[in-house]
Tab-separated table of C-alpha atoms in Angstrom:
chain	number	residue	atom	x	y	z
A	1	MET	CA	-10.524	-7.530	40.563
A	2	SER	CA	-11.485	-4.930	37.980
A	3	ALA	CA	-12.176	-2.088	40.446
A	4	PRO	CA	-8.685	-2.085	42.030
A	5	THR	CA	-7.158	-2.304	38.557
A	6	GLU	CA	-9.134	0.703	37.324
A	7	ALA	CA	-8.180	2.664	40.445
A	8	THR	CA	-4.534	1.800	39.905
A	9	ASP	CA	-4.724	2.956	36.278
A	10	ILE	CA	-6.316	6.254	37.319
A	11	GLU	CA	-3.654	6.815	39.960
A	12	ALA	CA	-0.917	6.030	37.418
A	13	GLY	CA	-2.460	8.483	34.955
A	14	LEU	CA	-2.648	11.221	37.575
A	15	LEU	CA	0.952	10.535	38.574
A	16	ASP	CA	2.066	10.840	34.951
A	17	GLN	CA	0.208	14.137	34.621
A	18	GLN	CA	1.841	15.458	37.773
A	19	LEU	CA	5.280	14.389	36.574
A	20	THR	CA	4.645	15.981	33.176
A	21	ALA	CA	3.466	19.195	34.799
A	22	GLY	CA	6.531	19.200	37.036
A	23	ARG	CA	8.861	18.699	34.093
A	24	LEU	CA	7.151	21.491	32.147
A	25	GLN	CA	7.494	23.909	35.053
A	26	ALA	CA	11.253	23.349	35.034
A	27	ALA	CA	11.550	23.130	31.240
A	28	GLY	CA	13.235	25.691	29.031
A	29	GLN	CA	11.642	27.893	26.417
A	30	TRP	CA	12.231	25.539	23.490
A	31	THR	CA	10.933	22.496	25.396
A	32	LEU	CA	7.709	24.341	26.172
A	33	PHE	CA	7.530	25.498	22.564
A	34	TRP	CA	7.826	21.944	21.210
A	35	HIS	CA	5.347	20.599	23.789
A	36	LYS	CA	2.678	23.031	22.561
A	37	PHE	CA	3.598	22.719	18.901
A	38	LYS	CA	3.185	18.936	18.686
A	39	LYS	CA	-0.404	19.282	19.922
A	40	HIS	CA	-1.183	20.997	16.609
A	41	LYS	CA	-1.493	17.853	14.456
A	42	LEU	CA	-2.002	19.726	11.193
A	43	ALA	CA	1.123	21.800	11.845
A	44	VAL	CA	3.161	18.659	12.560
A	45	LEU	CA	1.933	17.102	9.299
A	46	SER	CA	2.772	20.331	7.477
A	47	LEU	CA	6.263	20.249	9.001
A	48	VAL	CA	6.776	16.775	7.509
A	49	ILE	CA	5.505	17.927	4.095
A	50	VAL	CA	7.714	21.038	4.118
A	51	GLY	CA	10.686	18.886	5.102
A	52	LEU	CA	9.991	16.551	2.168
A	53	ILE	CA	9.685	19.500	-0.223
A	54	TYR	CA	13.067	20.874	0.832
A	55	PHE	CA	14.517	17.365	0.607
A	56	VAL	CA	13.361	17.259	-3.028
A	57	ALA	CA	14.899	20.688	-3.599
A	58	LEU	CA	18.205	19.606	-2.065
A	59	PHE	CA	18.544	16.371	-4.083
A	60	ALA	CA	16.803	17.500	-7.274
A	61	GLU	CA	19.434	16.079	-9.663
A	62	PHE	CA	19.249	12.634	-8.070
A	63	LEU	CA	15.445	12.554	-7.799
A	64	ALA	CA	14.713	13.843	-11.321
A	65	PRO	CA	14.493	10.996	-13.883
A	66	GLN	CA	15.903	13.140	-16.716
A	67	ASP	CA	17.786	16.318	-17.461
A	68	PRO	CA	15.182	19.138	-17.293
A	69	ALA	CA	16.609	20.665	-20.485
A	70	LYS	CA	16.439	17.445	-22.529
A	71	PHE	CA	13.770	17.680	-25.216
A	72	ASP	CA	12.379	15.339	-27.859
A	73	PRO	CA	9.907	16.807	-30.395
A	74	ARG	CA	8.366	13.348	-30.911
A	75	PHE	CA	6.850	13.530	-27.421
A	76	THR	CA	5.274	17.002	-27.544
A	77	TYR	CA	2.447	17.071	-24.991
A	78	VAL	CA	2.832	13.358	-24.332
A	79	PRO	CA	0.356	12.227	-21.626
A	80	PRO	CA	1.554	10.761	-18.319
A	81	GLN	CA	2.558	7.107	-18.328
A	82	ALA	CA	1.039	4.834	-15.701
A	83	ILE	CA	3.273	2.418	-13.813
A	84	GLY	CA	2.446	-1.276	-14.180
A	85	TRP	CA	3.683	-3.817	-11.671
A	86	PHE	CA	3.373	-7.265	-13.319
A	87	VAL	CA	4.221	-8.602	-16.782
A	88	ASP	CA	3.446	-11.858	-18.538
A	89	ASP	CA	6.136	-14.456	-17.909
A	90	GLY	CA	5.336	-16.343	-21.125
A	91	ALA	CA	4.058	-19.438	-19.307
A	92	GLY	CA	0.527	-18.292	-18.579
A	93	GLY	CA	1.500	-16.554	-15.345
A	94	SER	CA	2.940	-13.227	-14.347
A	95	ARG	CA	6.020	-11.919	-12.633
A	96	PHE	CA	6.747	-8.757	-10.728
A	97	GLN	CA	8.365	-6.151	-12.953
A	98	PRO	CA	7.646	-2.425	-12.567
A	99	HIS	CA	7.271	-0.923	-16.016
A	100	VAL	CA	5.600	1.629	-18.249
A	101	THR	CA	4.287	1.061	-21.752
A	102	GLY	CA	5.311	2.762	-24.962
A	103	PHE	CA	3.132	4.709	-27.376
A	104	ASP	CA	1.813	4.476	-30.892
A	105	ILE	CA	2.221	7.996	-32.246
A	106	LYS	CA	-0.008	9.349	-35.020
A	107	VAL	CA	-0.388	12.873	-36.362
A	108	ASP	CA	-3.894	14.220	-36.929
A	109	ALA	CA	-4.142	15.332	-40.556
A	110	LYS	CA	-6.437	18.262	-39.717
A	111	SER	CA	-5.003	19.691	-36.507
A	112	PHE	CA	-1.422	18.367	-36.944
A	113	ARG	CA	-1.624	17.311	-33.326
A	114	ARG	CA	0.150	14.191	-32.153
A	115	ILE	CA	-2.154	11.469	-30.856
A	116	PHE	CA	-0.581	9.077	-28.351
A	117	THR	CA	-2.121	5.638	-27.957
A	118	PRO	CA	-0.748	3.301	-25.264
A	119	LYS	CA	1.018	0.270	-26.723
A	120	PRO	CA	0.706	-2.599	-24.207
A	121	SER	CA	3.028	-4.821	-26.235
A	122	GLU	CA	5.946	-2.403	-25.715
A	123	ILE	CA	7.123	-2.938	-22.149
A	124	ILE	CA	9.677	-0.483	-20.748
A	125	PRO	CA	11.119	-1.883	-17.488
A	126	ILE	CA	11.873	0.673	-14.803
A	127	GLY	CA	13.754	0.462	-11.534
A	128	LEU	CA	15.269	2.321	-8.622
A	129	PHE	CA	18.810	3.716	-8.532
A	130	VAL	CA	19.282	3.304	-12.276
A	131	LYS	CA	21.945	4.810	-14.479
A	132	GLY	CA	20.805	7.652	-16.689
A	133	GLN	CA	21.988	11.009	-17.926
A	134	SER	CA	25.019	12.346	-16.121
A	135	TYR	CA	24.735	15.434	-13.952
A	136	LYS	CA	26.856	17.484	-11.580
A	137	MET	CA	25.554	17.031	-8.037
A	138	TRP	CA	25.445	20.419	-6.260
A	139	GLY	CA	27.969	21.565	-8.862
A	140	LEU	CA	30.680	19.573	-7.055
A	141	PHE	CA	30.983	16.092	-8.570
A	142	ASP	CA	29.703	14.100	-11.531
A	143	ALA	CA	27.127	11.331	-11.122
A	144	ASP	CA	24.657	9.422	-13.279
A	145	ILE	CA	22.478	7.559	-10.752
A	146	HIS	CA	18.783	8.520	-10.604
A	147	LEU	CA	16.238	7.436	-8.022
A	148	ILE	CA	13.843	6.090	-10.644
A	149	GLY	CA	13.994	5.662	-14.384
A	150	PRO	CA	13.959	3.181	-17.269
A	151	LEU	CA	16.533	0.404	-17.197
A	152	GLU	CA	17.423	1.328	-20.788
A	153	LYS	CA	18.654	4.916	-20.807
A	154	ASN	CA	17.013	6.250	-23.994
A	155	LYS	CA	13.533	4.777	-23.561
A	156	PRO	CA	10.622	7.262	-23.129
A	157	PHE	CA	9.727	7.868	-19.488
A	158	PHE	CA	7.145	10.553	-18.653
A	159	LEU	CA	5.411	9.899	-15.332
A	160	ALA	CA	3.915	13.410	-15.286
A	161	GLY	CA	3.693	13.875	-19.063
A	162	GLY	CA	5.630	16.159	-21.367
A	163	ASP	CA	5.487	19.852	-22.260
A	164	ARG	CA	5.325	21.665	-25.605
A	165	LEU	CA	8.948	20.752	-26.414
A	166	GLY	CA	8.739	17.126	-25.293
A	167	ARG	CA	10.570	17.716	-22.001
A	168	ASP	CA	9.797	15.616	-18.934
A	169	LEU	CA	7.467	17.670	-16.745
A	170	LEU	CA	8.261	15.676	-13.594
A	171	SER	CA	11.984	16.397	-13.889
A	172	ARG	CA	11.352	20.065	-14.579
A	173	THR	CA	8.967	20.351	-11.635
A	174	ILE	CA	11.511	18.728	-9.304
A	175	HIS	CA	14.228	21.131	-10.446
A	176	GLY	CA	11.758	24.026	-10.186
A	177	THR	CA	11.252	23.128	-6.528
A	178	ARG	CA	14.817	24.169	-5.780
A	179	ILE	CA	14.454	27.628	-7.330
A	180	SER	CA	10.980	28.435	-5.984
A	181	MET	CA	11.617	27.192	-2.446
A	182	SER	CA	15.089	28.727	-2.236
A	183	ILE	CA	13.679	32.095	-3.298
A	184	GLY	CA	11.209	31.851	-0.430
A	185	LEU	CA	13.866	30.823	2.096
A	186	VAL	CA	16.689	33.132	0.985
A	187	GLY	CA	14.337	36.033	0.343
A	188	VAL	CA	12.848	35.750	3.820
A	189	SER	CA	16.348	35.460	5.307
A	190	LEU	CA	17.308	38.784	3.716
A	191	SER	CA	14.014	40.310	4.845
A	192	LEU	CA	14.641	38.954	8.332
A	193	ILE	CA	18.032	40.657	8.553
A	194	ILE	CA	16.632	44.001	7.353
A	195	GLY	CA	13.501	43.705	9.491
A	196	MET	CA	15.350	42.748	12.671
A	197	ILE	CA	17.855	45.600	12.318
A	198	LEU	CA	15.349	48.352	11.488
A	199	GLY	CA	12.617	46.966	13.743
A	200	GLY	CA	15.052	46.594	16.633
A	201	ILE	CA	16.378	50.127	16.225
A	202	SER	CA	12.844	51.477	15.942
A	203	GLY	CA	11.589	49.698	19.055
A	204	TYR	CA	14.656	50.217	21.214
A	205	ARG	CA	15.425	53.831	20.360
A	206	GLY	CA	11.914	55.209	19.965
A	207	GLY	CA	11.388	58.915	19.417
A	208	LEU	CA	12.280	60.466	16.078
A	209	VAL	CA	14.065	57.336	14.808
A	210	ASP	CA	10.962	55.256	15.489
A	211	ARG	CA	8.686	57.723	13.730
A	212	VAL	CA	10.887	57.892	10.619
A	213	ILE	CA	11.176	54.106	10.273
A	214	GLN	CA	7.435	53.648	10.834
A	215	ARG	CA	6.592	56.216	8.151
A	216	VAL	CA	8.865	54.351	5.710
A	217	ILE	CA	7.105	51.093	6.571
A	218	GLU	CA	3.683	52.681	6.106
A	219	PHE	CA	4.711	54.124	2.741
A	220	ILE	CA	5.931	50.742	1.447
A	221	ARG	CA	2.808	48.960	2.706
A	222	SER	CA	0.516	51.588	1.182
A	223	VAL	CA	1.784	50.895	-2.343
A	224	PRO	CA	-0.219	48.126	-4.106
A	225	THR	CA	1.939	45.012	-4.074
A	226	ILE	CA	1.497	43.652	-7.593
A	227	PRO	CA	2.079	47.002	-9.420
A	228	LEU	CA	5.159	47.544	-7.246
A	229	TRP	CA	6.489	44.078	-8.161
A	230	LEU	CA	5.759	44.677	-11.825
A	231	GLY	CA	7.442	48.074	-11.820
A	232	LEU	CA	10.622	46.868	-10.113
A	233	ALA	CA	10.809	43.689	-12.214
A	234	ALA	CA	10.246	45.606	-15.460
A	235	ALA	CA	13.121	47.938	-14.563
A	236	MET	CA	15.618	45.079	-14.824
A	237	PRO	CA	17.597	45.087	-18.095
A	238	LYS	CA	16.544	42.371	-20.502
A	239	ASP	CA	20.134	41.427	-21.347
A	240	TRP	CA	20.987	40.315	-17.808
A	241	PRO	CA	22.037	36.679	-17.471
A	242	PRO	CA	19.584	34.312	-15.697
A	243	LEU	CA	21.667	34.117	-12.510
A	244	GLN	CA	21.724	37.890	-12.169
A	245	VAL	CA	17.964	38.015	-12.711
A	246	TYR	CA	17.543	35.375	-9.996
A	247	PHE	CA	19.425	37.426	-7.411
A	248	SER	CA	17.618	40.579	-8.519
A	249	ILE	CA	14.275	38.923	-7.836
A	250	LEU	CA	15.563	37.969	-4.369
A	251	VAL	CA	16.570	41.564	-3.660
A	252	ILE	CA	13.247	42.932	-4.934
A	253	LEU	CA	11.190	40.566	-2.795
A	254	SER	CA	13.379	41.235	0.248
A	255	LEU	CA	13.115	45.036	-0.094
A	256	ILE	CA	9.333	44.700	-0.064
A	257	GLY	CA	8.866	41.884	2.439
A	258	TRP	CA	10.803	43.172	5.465
A	259	THR	CA	8.074	45.468	6.794
A	260	GLU	CA	5.965	42.820	8.559
A	261	ILE	CA	8.969	41.305	10.354
A	262	ALA	CA	10.149	44.796	11.351
A	263	ARG	CA	6.793	45.535	12.949
A	264	VAL	CA	6.856	42.261	14.899
A	265	VAL	CA	10.365	42.993	16.222
A	266	ARG	CA	9.497	46.622	17.029
A	267	GLY	CA	6.421	45.629	19.014
A	268	ARG	CA	8.356	43.107	21.061
A	269	PHE	CA	11.190	45.557	21.741
A	270	LEU	CA	8.723	48.196	22.901
A	271	SER	CA	7.305	45.757	25.450
A	272	LEU	CA	10.676	44.332	26.513
A	273	ARG	CA	12.619	47.554	27.076
A	274	SER	CA	10.614	48.273	30.240
A	275	GLU	CA	11.031	44.755	31.684
A	276	ASP	CA	12.963	44.311	34.910
A	277	PHE	CA	15.735	42.166	33.404
A	278	VAL	CA	16.411	44.779	30.710
A	279	ILE	CA	16.508	47.618	33.222
A	280	ALA	CA	18.793	45.559	35.487
A	281	ALA	CA	21.166	44.808	32.604
A	282	ARG	CA	21.236	48.488	31.622
A	283	LEU	CA	21.996	49.552	35.221
A	284	ASP	CA	24.735	46.924	35.338
A	285	GLY	CA	26.544	48.757	32.546
A	286	VAL	CA	25.867	46.259	29.744
A	287	SER	CA	26.503	47.729	26.295
A	288	GLU	CA	23.535	48.294	23.989
A	289	PHE	CA	24.734	45.688	21.512
A	290	ARG	CA	25.131	43.020	24.203
A	291	LEU	CA	21.831	44.029	25.809
A	292	ILE	CA	20.003	43.577	22.517
A	293	MET	CA	21.753	40.393	21.330
A	294	ARG	CA	22.154	38.508	24.631
A	295	HIS	CA	19.147	39.638	26.668
A	296	MET	CA	16.349	40.909	24.426
A	297	MET	CA	16.781	39.014	21.154
A	298	PRO	CA	16.540	35.434	22.580
A	299	SER	CA	13.016	36.149	23.800
A	300	LEU	CA	12.043	36.982	20.192
A	301	TYR	CA	13.250	33.790	18.531
A	302	SER	CA	9.959	31.904	18.670
A	303	HIS	CA	8.031	34.939	17.390
A	304	ILE	CA	10.579	35.480	14.613
A	305	ILE	CA	10.285	31.833	13.533
A	306	ALA	CA	6.505	32.223	13.382
A	307	ALA	CA	6.840	35.400	11.292
A	308	VAL	CA	9.331	33.723	8.943
A	309	THR	CA	7.186	30.622	8.339
A	310	LEU	CA	4.240	32.870	7.521
A	311	ALA	CA	6.337	35.104	5.238
A	312	ILE	CA	7.864	32.341	3.081
A	313	PRO	CA	4.545	31.530	1.292
A	314	HIS	CA	4.194	35.191	0.279
A	315	MET	CA	7.693	35.114	-1.233
A	316	ILE	CA	6.897	31.940	-3.183
A	317	LEU	CA	3.621	33.366	-4.495
A	318	ALA	CA	5.357	36.625	-5.439
A	319	GLU	CA	8.028	34.816	-7.478
A	320	THR	CA	5.397	32.581	-9.086
A	321	ALA	CA	3.231	35.563	-10.040
A	322	LEU	CA	6.142	37.524	-11.508
A	323	SER	CA	7.432	34.551	-13.492
A	324	PHE	CA	3.926	33.629	-14.672
A	325	LEU	CA	3.447	37.170	-15.972
A	326	GLY	CA	6.818	37.010	-17.754
A	327	LEU	CA	8.454	39.674	-15.585
A	328	GLY	CA	10.322	37.444	-13.158
A	329	LEU	CA	12.578	34.483	-13.840
A	330	GLN	CA	12.887	33.422	-17.447
A	331	PRO	CA	14.064	30.254	-19.231
A	332	PRO	CA	16.486	28.513	-19.072
A	333	ILE	CA	15.949	28.938	-15.302
A	334	VAL	CA	13.307	26.468	-14.167
A	335	SER	CA	10.884	27.489	-11.423
A	336	TRP	CA	7.251	26.710	-10.747
A	337	GLY	CA	6.247	30.121	-12.055
A	338	VAL	CA	8.237	29.646	-15.265
A	339	LEU	CA	6.632	26.233	-15.802
A	340	LEU	CA	3.157	27.702	-15.349
A	341	GLN	CA	3.777	30.017	-18.307
A	342	ASP	CA	2.934	27.036	-20.539
A	343	THR	CA	-0.629	27.024	-19.160
A	344	GLN	CA	-1.462	30.399	-20.718
A	345	ASN	CA	-2.845	28.901	-23.927
A	346	LEU	CA	-6.180	27.191	-24.525
A	347	ARG	CA	-4.630	23.935	-25.706
A	348	ALA	CA	-2.841	23.419	-22.402
A	349	ILE	CA	-6.104	23.861	-20.506
A	350	THR	CA	-8.169	21.529	-22.692
A	351	GLN	CA	-5.702	18.909	-23.946
A	352	ALA	CA	-2.740	18.891	-21.557
A	353	PRO	CA	-4.085	19.399	-18.014
A	354	TRP	CA	-0.963	17.767	-16.553
A	355	LEU	CA	0.860	21.055	-17.192
A	356	PHE	CA	-0.878	22.326	-14.037
A	357	VAL	CA	1.258	19.988	-11.870
A	358	PRO	CA	3.583	22.883	-10.855
A	359	GLY	CA	0.491	24.828	-9.781
A	360	ILE	CA	-0.531	21.947	-7.524
A	361	CYS	CA	2.971	22.021	-6.027
A	362	VAL	CA	2.591	25.753	-5.324
A	363	VAL	CA	-0.751	25.159	-3.571
A	364	VAL	CA	0.613	22.285	-1.450
A	365	ALA	CA	3.756	24.211	-0.475
A	366	VAL	CA	1.919	27.428	0.400
A	367	LEU	CA	-0.807	25.667	2.414
A	368	SER	CA	1.765	23.565	4.287
A	369	LEU	CA	3.855	26.617	5.148
A	370	ASN	CA	0.760	28.529	6.268
A	371	PHE	CA	-0.408	25.678	8.515
A	372	LEU	CA	3.128	25.323	9.851
A	373	GLY	CA	3.228	29.052	10.552
A	374	ASP	CA	-0.095	28.864	12.388
A	375	GLY	CA	1.228	26.056	14.585
A	376	VAL	CA	4.453	27.913	15.329
A	377	ARG	CA	2.560	31.095	16.120
A	378	ASP	CA	0.232	29.288	18.535
A	379	ALA	CA	3.159	27.510	20.179
A	380	ALA	CA	5.035	30.791	20.557
A	381	ASP	CA	2.067	32.516	22.205
A	382	PRO	CA	2.850	32.591	25.954
A	383	TYR	CA	-0.851	32.965	26.784
A	384	ALA	CA	-1.984	29.935	24.723
A	385	LYS	CA	-2.840	26.799	26.675
């Protein structure tokens, strides 16, 4: 009985393969793109991680346990608190109660450094969807519910430790996610607009226009990146408000980062303008704008997405480097680069290693975006199997 069963299974598998192949032959561009992309397991995992990172950025006020600007000098460089799950019920047993413990705080007479010793007798119950400090969600409405926090509002709660002013590093890192990731996304969006316009004109027109735009691109790419960033960032007036500095950083990164996208678009336009469907549309009297937007541009979408996902990590690293060097965003704006400024002293390296948490976030975000970009690029390659 086993042989007929095995033969039936093989026939069913072959039938499924034939049906899948038939569906793929009749599938559209995006269906084929997704079919190839989901074979790249690391890229799919990176897509999930990137989605979670942007979810954190979108709901930062709700996810952060505390106000990122709230400080308490008593908890300067306080170490991270570990979460406990069970407490003594007083009858020789235990009951489920998520909690953290308080601290005994002493000051070293020689170094004047605070020494934090866990105090198991001081139980601080914590929970989900607790009331805490009020905030303005997306700047639209007031709320005071936080995803996680102590049941008593003013109790110490530092899951990722505290910084030099006694501020909660976890809350500041969550709020920094919004700034750092939005700079990458918005900056690449501006670069995409500039790159598509200039790259499209260069590839479609050719001739003198193409040569001029390509020389501009070569000049920008020939200038060392970091000195160029430093020069443009240092030219910003020091009395500008933080919001104006934020948008200036976006403009600076966009003016530098459009060249790669422009080259991708130019190369595709050079290959597409001699295709039969483009020539047929031109002979049919289609206007140049409609020819570019309705006939040529849709074939570039997958390549543009690949270029964008690979460009976002460079934007994030650029903002982080500028802010770390003190030439980018400055307090009170909170970004990963601004938070990493606290790691520039020896004490942070030796006694407060948790201050490197924003650096870990940068590494995870950049690697995830790079892996995602690799998967998108492979899926967009028409010659990839």
